[in-house]
GROMACS .gro file of N, CA and C in nm:
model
  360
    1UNK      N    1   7.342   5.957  -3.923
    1UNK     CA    2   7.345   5.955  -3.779
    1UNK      C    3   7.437   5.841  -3.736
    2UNK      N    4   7.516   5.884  -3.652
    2UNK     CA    5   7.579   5.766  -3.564
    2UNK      C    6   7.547   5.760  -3.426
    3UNK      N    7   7.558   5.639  -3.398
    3UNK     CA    8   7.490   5.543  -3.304
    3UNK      C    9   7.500   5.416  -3.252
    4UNK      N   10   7.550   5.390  -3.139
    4UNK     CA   11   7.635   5.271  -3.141
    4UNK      C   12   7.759   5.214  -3.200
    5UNK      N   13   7.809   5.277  -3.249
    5UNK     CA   14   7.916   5.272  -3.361
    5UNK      C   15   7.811   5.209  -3.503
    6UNK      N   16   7.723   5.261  -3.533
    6UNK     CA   17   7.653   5.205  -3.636
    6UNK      C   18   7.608   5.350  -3.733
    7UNK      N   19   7.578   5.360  -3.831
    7UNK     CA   20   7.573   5.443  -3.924
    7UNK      C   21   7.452   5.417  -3.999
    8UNK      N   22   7.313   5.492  -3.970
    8UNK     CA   23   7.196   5.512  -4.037
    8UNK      C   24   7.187   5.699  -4.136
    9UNK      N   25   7.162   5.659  -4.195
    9UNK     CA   26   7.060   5.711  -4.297
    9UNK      C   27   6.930   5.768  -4.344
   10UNK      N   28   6.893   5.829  -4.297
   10UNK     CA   29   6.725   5.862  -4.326
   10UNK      C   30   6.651   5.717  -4.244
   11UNK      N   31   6.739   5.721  -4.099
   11UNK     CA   32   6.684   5.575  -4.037
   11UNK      C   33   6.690   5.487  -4.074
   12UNK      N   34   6.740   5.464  -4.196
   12UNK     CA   35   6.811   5.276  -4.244
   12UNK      C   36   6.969   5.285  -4.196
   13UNK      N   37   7.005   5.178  -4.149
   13UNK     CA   38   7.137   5.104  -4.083
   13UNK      C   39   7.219   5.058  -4.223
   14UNK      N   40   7.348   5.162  -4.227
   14UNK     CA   41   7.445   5.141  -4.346
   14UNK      C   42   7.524   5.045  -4.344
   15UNK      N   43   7.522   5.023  -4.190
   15UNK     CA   44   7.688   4.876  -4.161
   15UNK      C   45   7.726   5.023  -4.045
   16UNK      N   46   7.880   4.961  -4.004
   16UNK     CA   47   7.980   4.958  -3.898
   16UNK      C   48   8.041   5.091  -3.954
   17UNK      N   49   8.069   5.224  -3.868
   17UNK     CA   50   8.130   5.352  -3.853
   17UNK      C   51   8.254   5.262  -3.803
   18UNK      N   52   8.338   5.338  -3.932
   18UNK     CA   53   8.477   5.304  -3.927
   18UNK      C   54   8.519   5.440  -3.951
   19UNK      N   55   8.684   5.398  -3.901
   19UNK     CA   56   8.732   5.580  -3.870
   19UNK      C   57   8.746   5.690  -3.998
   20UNK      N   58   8.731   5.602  -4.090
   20UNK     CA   59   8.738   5.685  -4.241
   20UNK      C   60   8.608   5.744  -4.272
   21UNK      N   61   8.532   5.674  -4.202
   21UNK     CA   62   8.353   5.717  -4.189
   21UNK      C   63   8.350   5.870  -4.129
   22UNK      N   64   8.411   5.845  -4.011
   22UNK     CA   65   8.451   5.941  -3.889
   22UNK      C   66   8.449   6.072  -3.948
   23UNK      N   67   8.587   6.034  -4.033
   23UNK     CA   68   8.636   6.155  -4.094
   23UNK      C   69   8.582   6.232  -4.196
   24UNK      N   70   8.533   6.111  -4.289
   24UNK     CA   71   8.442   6.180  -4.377
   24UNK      C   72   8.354   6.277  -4.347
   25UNK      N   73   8.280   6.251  -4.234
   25UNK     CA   74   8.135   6.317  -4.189
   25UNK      C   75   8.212   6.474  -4.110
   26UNK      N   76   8.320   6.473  -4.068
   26UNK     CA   77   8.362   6.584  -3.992
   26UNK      C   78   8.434   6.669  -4.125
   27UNK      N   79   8.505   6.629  -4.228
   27UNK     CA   80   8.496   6.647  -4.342
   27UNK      C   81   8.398   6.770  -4.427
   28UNK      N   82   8.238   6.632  -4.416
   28UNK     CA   83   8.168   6.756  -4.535
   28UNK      C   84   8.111   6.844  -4.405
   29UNK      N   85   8.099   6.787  -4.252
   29UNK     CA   86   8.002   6.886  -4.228
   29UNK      C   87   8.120   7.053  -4.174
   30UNK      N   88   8.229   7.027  -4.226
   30UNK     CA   89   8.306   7.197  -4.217
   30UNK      C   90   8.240   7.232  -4.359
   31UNK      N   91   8.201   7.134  -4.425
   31UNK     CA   92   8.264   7.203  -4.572
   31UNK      C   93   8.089   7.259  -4.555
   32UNK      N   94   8.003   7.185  -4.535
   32UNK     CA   95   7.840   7.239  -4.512
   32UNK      C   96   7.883   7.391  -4.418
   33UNK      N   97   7.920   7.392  -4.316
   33UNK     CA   98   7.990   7.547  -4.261
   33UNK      C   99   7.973   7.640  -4.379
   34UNK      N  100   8.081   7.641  -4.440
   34UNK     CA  101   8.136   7.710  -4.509
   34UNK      C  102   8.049   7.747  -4.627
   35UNK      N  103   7.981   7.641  -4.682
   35UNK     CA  104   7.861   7.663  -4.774
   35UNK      C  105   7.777   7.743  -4.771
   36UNK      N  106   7.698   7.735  -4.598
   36UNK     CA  107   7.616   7.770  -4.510
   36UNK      C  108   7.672   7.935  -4.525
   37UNK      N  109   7.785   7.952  -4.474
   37UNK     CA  110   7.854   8.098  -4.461
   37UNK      C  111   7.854   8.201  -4.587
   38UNK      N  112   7.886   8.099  -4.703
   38UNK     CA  113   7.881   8.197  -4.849
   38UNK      C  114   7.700   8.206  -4.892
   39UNK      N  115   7.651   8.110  -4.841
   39UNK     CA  116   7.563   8.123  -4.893
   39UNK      C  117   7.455   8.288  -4.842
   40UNK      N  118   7.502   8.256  -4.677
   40UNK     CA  119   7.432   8.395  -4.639
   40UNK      C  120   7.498   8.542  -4.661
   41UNK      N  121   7.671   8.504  -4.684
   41UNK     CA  122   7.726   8.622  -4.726
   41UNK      C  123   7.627   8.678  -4.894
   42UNK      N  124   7.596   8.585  -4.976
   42UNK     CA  125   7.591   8.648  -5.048
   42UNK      C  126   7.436   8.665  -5.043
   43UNK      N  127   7.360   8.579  -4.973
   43UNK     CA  128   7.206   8.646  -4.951
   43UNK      C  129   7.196   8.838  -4.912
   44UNK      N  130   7.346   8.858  -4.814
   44UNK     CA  131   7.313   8.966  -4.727
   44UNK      C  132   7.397   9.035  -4.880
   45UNK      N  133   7.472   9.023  -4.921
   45UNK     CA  134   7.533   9.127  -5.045
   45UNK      C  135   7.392   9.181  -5.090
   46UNK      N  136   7.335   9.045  -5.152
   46UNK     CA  137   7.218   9.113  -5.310
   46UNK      C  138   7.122   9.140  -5.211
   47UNK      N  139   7.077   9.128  -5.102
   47UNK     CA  140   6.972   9.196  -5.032
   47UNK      C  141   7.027   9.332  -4.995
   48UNK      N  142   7.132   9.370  -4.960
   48UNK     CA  143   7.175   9.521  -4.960
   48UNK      C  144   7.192   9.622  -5.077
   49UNK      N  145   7.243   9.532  -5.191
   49UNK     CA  146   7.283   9.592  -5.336
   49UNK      C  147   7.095   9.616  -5.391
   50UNK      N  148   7.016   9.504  -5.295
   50UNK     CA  149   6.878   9.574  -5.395
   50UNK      C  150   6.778   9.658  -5.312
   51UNK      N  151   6.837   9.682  -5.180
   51UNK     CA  152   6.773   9.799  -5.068
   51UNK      C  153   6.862   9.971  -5.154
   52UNK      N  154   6.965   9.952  -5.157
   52UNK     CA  155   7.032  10.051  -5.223
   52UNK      C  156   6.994  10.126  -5.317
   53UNK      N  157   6.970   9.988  -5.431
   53UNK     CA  158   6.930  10.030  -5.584
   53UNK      C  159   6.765  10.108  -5.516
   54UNK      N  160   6.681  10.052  -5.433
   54UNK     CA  161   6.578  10.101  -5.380
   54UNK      C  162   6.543  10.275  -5.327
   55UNK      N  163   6.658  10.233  -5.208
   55UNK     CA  164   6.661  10.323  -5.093
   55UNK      C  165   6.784  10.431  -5.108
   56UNK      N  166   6.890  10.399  -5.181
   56UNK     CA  167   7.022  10.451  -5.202
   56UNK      C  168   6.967  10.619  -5.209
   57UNK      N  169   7.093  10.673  -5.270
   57UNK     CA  170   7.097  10.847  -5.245
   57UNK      C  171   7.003  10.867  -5.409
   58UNK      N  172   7.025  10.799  -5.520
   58UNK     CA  173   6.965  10.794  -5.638
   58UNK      C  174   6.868  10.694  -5.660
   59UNK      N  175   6.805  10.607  -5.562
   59UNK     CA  176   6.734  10.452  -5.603
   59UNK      C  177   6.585  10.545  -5.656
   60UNK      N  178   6.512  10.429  -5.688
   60UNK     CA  179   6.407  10.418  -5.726
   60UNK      C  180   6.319  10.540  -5.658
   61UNK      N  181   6.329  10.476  -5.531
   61UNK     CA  182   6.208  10.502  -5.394
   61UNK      C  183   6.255  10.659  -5.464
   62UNK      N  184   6.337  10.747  -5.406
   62UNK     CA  185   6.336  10.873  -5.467
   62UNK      C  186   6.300  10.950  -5.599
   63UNK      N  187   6.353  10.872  -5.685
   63UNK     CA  188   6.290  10.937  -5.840
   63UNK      C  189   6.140  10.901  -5.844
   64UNK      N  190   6.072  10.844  -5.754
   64UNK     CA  191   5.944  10.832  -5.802
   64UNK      C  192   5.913  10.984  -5.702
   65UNK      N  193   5.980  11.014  -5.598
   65UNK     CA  194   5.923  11.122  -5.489
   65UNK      C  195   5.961  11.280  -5.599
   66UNK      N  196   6.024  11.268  -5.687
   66UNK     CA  197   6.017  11.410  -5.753
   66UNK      C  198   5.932  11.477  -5.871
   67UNK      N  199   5.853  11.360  -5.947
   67UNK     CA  200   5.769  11.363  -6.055
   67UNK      C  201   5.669  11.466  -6.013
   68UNK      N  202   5.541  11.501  -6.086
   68UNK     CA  203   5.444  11.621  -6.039
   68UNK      C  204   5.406  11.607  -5.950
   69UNK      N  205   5.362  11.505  -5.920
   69UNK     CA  206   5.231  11.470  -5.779
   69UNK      C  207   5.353  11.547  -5.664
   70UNK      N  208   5.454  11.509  -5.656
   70UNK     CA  209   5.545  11.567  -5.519
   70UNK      C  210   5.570  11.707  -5.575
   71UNK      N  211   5.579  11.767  -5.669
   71UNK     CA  212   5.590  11.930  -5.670
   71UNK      C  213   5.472  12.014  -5.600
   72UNK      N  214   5.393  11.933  -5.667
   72UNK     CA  215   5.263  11.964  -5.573
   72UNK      C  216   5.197  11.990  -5.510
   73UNK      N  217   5.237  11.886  -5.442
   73UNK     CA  218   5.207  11.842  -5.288
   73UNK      C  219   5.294  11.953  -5.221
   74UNK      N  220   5.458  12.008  -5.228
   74UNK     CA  221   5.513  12.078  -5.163
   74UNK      C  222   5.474  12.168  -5.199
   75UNK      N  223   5.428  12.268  -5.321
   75UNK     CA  224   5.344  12.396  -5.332
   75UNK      C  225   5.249  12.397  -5.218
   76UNK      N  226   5.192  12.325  -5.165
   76UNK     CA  227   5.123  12.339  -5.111
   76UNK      C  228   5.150  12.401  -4.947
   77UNK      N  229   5.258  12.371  -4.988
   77UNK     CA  230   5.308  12.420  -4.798
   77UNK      C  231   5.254  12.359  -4.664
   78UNK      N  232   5.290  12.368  -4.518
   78UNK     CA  233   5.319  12.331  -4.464
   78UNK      C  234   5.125  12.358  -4.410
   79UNK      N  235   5.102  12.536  -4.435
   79UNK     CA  236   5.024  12.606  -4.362
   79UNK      C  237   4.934  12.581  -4.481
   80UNK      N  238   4.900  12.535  -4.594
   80UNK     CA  239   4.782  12.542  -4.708
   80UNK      C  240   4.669  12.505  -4.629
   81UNK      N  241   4.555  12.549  -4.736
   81UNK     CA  242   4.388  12.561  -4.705
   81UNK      C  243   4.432  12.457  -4.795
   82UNK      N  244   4.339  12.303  -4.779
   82UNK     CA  245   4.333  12.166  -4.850
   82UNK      C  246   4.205  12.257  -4.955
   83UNK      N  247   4.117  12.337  -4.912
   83UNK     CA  248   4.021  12.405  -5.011
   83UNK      C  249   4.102  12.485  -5.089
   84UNK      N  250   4.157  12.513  -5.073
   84UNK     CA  251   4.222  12.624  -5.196
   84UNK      C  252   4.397  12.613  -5.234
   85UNK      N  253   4.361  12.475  -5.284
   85UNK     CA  254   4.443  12.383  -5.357
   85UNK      C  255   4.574  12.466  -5.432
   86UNK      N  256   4.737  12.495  -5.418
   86UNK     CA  257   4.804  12.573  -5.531
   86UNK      C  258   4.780  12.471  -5.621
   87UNK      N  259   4.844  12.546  -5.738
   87UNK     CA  260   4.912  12.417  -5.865
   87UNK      C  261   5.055  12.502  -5.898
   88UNK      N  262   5.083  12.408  -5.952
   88UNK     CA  263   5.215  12.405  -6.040
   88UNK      C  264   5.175  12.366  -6.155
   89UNK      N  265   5.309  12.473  -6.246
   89UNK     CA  266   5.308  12.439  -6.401
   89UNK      C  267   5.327  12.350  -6.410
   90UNK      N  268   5.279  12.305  -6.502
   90UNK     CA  269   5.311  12.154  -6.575
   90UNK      C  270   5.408  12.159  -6.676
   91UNK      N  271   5.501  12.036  -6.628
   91UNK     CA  272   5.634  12.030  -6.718
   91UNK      C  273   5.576  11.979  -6.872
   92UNK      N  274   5.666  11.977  -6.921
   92UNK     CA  275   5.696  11.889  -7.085
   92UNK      C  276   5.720  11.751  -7.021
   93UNK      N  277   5.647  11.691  -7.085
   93UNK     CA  278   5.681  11.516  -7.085
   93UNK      C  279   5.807  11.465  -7.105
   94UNK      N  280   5.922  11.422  -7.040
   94UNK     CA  281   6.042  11.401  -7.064
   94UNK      C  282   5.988  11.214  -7.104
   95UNK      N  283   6.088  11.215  -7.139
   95UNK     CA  284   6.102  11.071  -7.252
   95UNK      C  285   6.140  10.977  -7.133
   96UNK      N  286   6.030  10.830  -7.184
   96UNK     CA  287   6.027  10.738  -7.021
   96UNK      C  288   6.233  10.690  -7.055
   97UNK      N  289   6.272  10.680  -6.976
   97UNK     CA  290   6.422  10.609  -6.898
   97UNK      C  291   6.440  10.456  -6.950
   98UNK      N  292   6.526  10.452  -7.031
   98UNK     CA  293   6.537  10.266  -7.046
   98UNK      C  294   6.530  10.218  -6.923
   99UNK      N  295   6.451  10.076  -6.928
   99UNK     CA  296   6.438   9.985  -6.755
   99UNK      C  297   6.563   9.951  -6.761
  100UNK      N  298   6.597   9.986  -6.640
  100UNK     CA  299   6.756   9.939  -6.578
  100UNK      C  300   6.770   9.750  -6.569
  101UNK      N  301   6.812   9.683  -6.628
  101UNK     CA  302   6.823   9.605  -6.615
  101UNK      C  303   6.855   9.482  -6.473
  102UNK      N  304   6.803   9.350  -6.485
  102UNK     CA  305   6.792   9.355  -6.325
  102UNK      C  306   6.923   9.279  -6.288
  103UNK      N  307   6.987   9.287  -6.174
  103UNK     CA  308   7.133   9.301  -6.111
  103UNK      C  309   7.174   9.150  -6.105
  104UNK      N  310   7.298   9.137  -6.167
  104UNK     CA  311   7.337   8.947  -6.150
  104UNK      C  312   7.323   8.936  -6.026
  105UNK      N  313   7.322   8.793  -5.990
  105UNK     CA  314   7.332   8.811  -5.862
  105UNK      C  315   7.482   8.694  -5.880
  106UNK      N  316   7.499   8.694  -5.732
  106UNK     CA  317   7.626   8.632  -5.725
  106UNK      C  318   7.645   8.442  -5.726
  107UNK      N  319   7.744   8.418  -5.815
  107UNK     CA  320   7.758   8.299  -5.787
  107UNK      C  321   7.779   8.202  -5.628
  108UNK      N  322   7.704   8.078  -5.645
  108UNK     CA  323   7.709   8.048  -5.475
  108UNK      C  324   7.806   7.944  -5.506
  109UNK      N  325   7.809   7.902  -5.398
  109UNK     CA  326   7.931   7.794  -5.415
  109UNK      C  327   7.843   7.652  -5.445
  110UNK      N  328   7.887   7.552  -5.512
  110UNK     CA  329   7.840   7.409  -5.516
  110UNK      C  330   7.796   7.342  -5.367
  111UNK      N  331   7.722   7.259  -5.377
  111UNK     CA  332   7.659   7.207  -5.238
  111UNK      C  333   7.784   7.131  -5.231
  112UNK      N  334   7.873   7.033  -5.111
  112UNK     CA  335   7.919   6.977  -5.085
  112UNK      C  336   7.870   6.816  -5.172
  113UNK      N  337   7.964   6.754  -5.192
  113UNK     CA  338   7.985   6.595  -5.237
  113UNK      C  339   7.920   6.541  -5.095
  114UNK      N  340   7.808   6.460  -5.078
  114UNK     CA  341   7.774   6.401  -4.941
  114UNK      C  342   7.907   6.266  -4.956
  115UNK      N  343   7.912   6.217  -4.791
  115UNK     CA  344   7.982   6.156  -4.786
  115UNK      C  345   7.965   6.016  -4.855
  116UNK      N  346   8.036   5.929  -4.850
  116UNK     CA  347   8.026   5.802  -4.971
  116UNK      C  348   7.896   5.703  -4.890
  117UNK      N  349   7.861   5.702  -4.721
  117UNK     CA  350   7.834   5.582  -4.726
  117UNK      C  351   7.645   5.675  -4.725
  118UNK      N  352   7.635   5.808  -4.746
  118UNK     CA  353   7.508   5.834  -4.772
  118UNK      C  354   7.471   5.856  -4.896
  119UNK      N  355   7.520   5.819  -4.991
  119UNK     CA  356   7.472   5.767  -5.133
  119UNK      C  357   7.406   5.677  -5.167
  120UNK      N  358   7.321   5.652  -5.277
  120UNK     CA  359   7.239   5.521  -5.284
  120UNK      C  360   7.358   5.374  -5.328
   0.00000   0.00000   0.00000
């Protein structure tokens, strides 16, 4: 914080804001911007890349909606008696799917170097 032309710290008093001080602080806080910016670019990437893998035209959420219980359920039609239940044949057991492994996520950028006079 500056203040008076004076320069605190977590509320301790560092000495005298001099113009190299100035600069420093206008310095990291673009570079905090920019940090700030990749950091949510890539929050919003892997939060979309794992709604996709989810929700996509092939994700998850769907292959679980085609197994028996959903053949089923649509035999049953729109107009079915819940008492007089259809069925469907029952398939052959297809062989479980290797687990898809889970998705890198993206490198973030390094936090900014704080400026020199907020170091210990």
């Amino acid at each position: 914080l500056f203040q008076d032309g004076k320069i605190y710290v977590n509320g301790v008093l560092k000495g005298e804001a001099t113009k190299e001080n100035l600069e420093e602080i206008k310095v990291y806080n673009e570079k905090m911007r920019e940090w700030t910016k990749a950091l949510h670019s890539n929050m919003f990437e892997t939060m979309k890349r794992i709604i996709d893998d989810m929700f996509g035209d092939h994700g998850s959420f769907w292959q679980n909606l085609s197994g028996p219980f959903w053949k089923t359920v649509k035999a049953y039609g729109p107009d079915s008696e819940p008492t007089k239940p259809a069925t469907s044949p029952k398939e052959p057991e297809k062989p479980e799917k290797p687990e898809k492994p889970l998705p890198k996520l993206p490198e973030t950028m390094p936090l900014p170097e704080p400026p020199s006079f907020c170091k210990p």
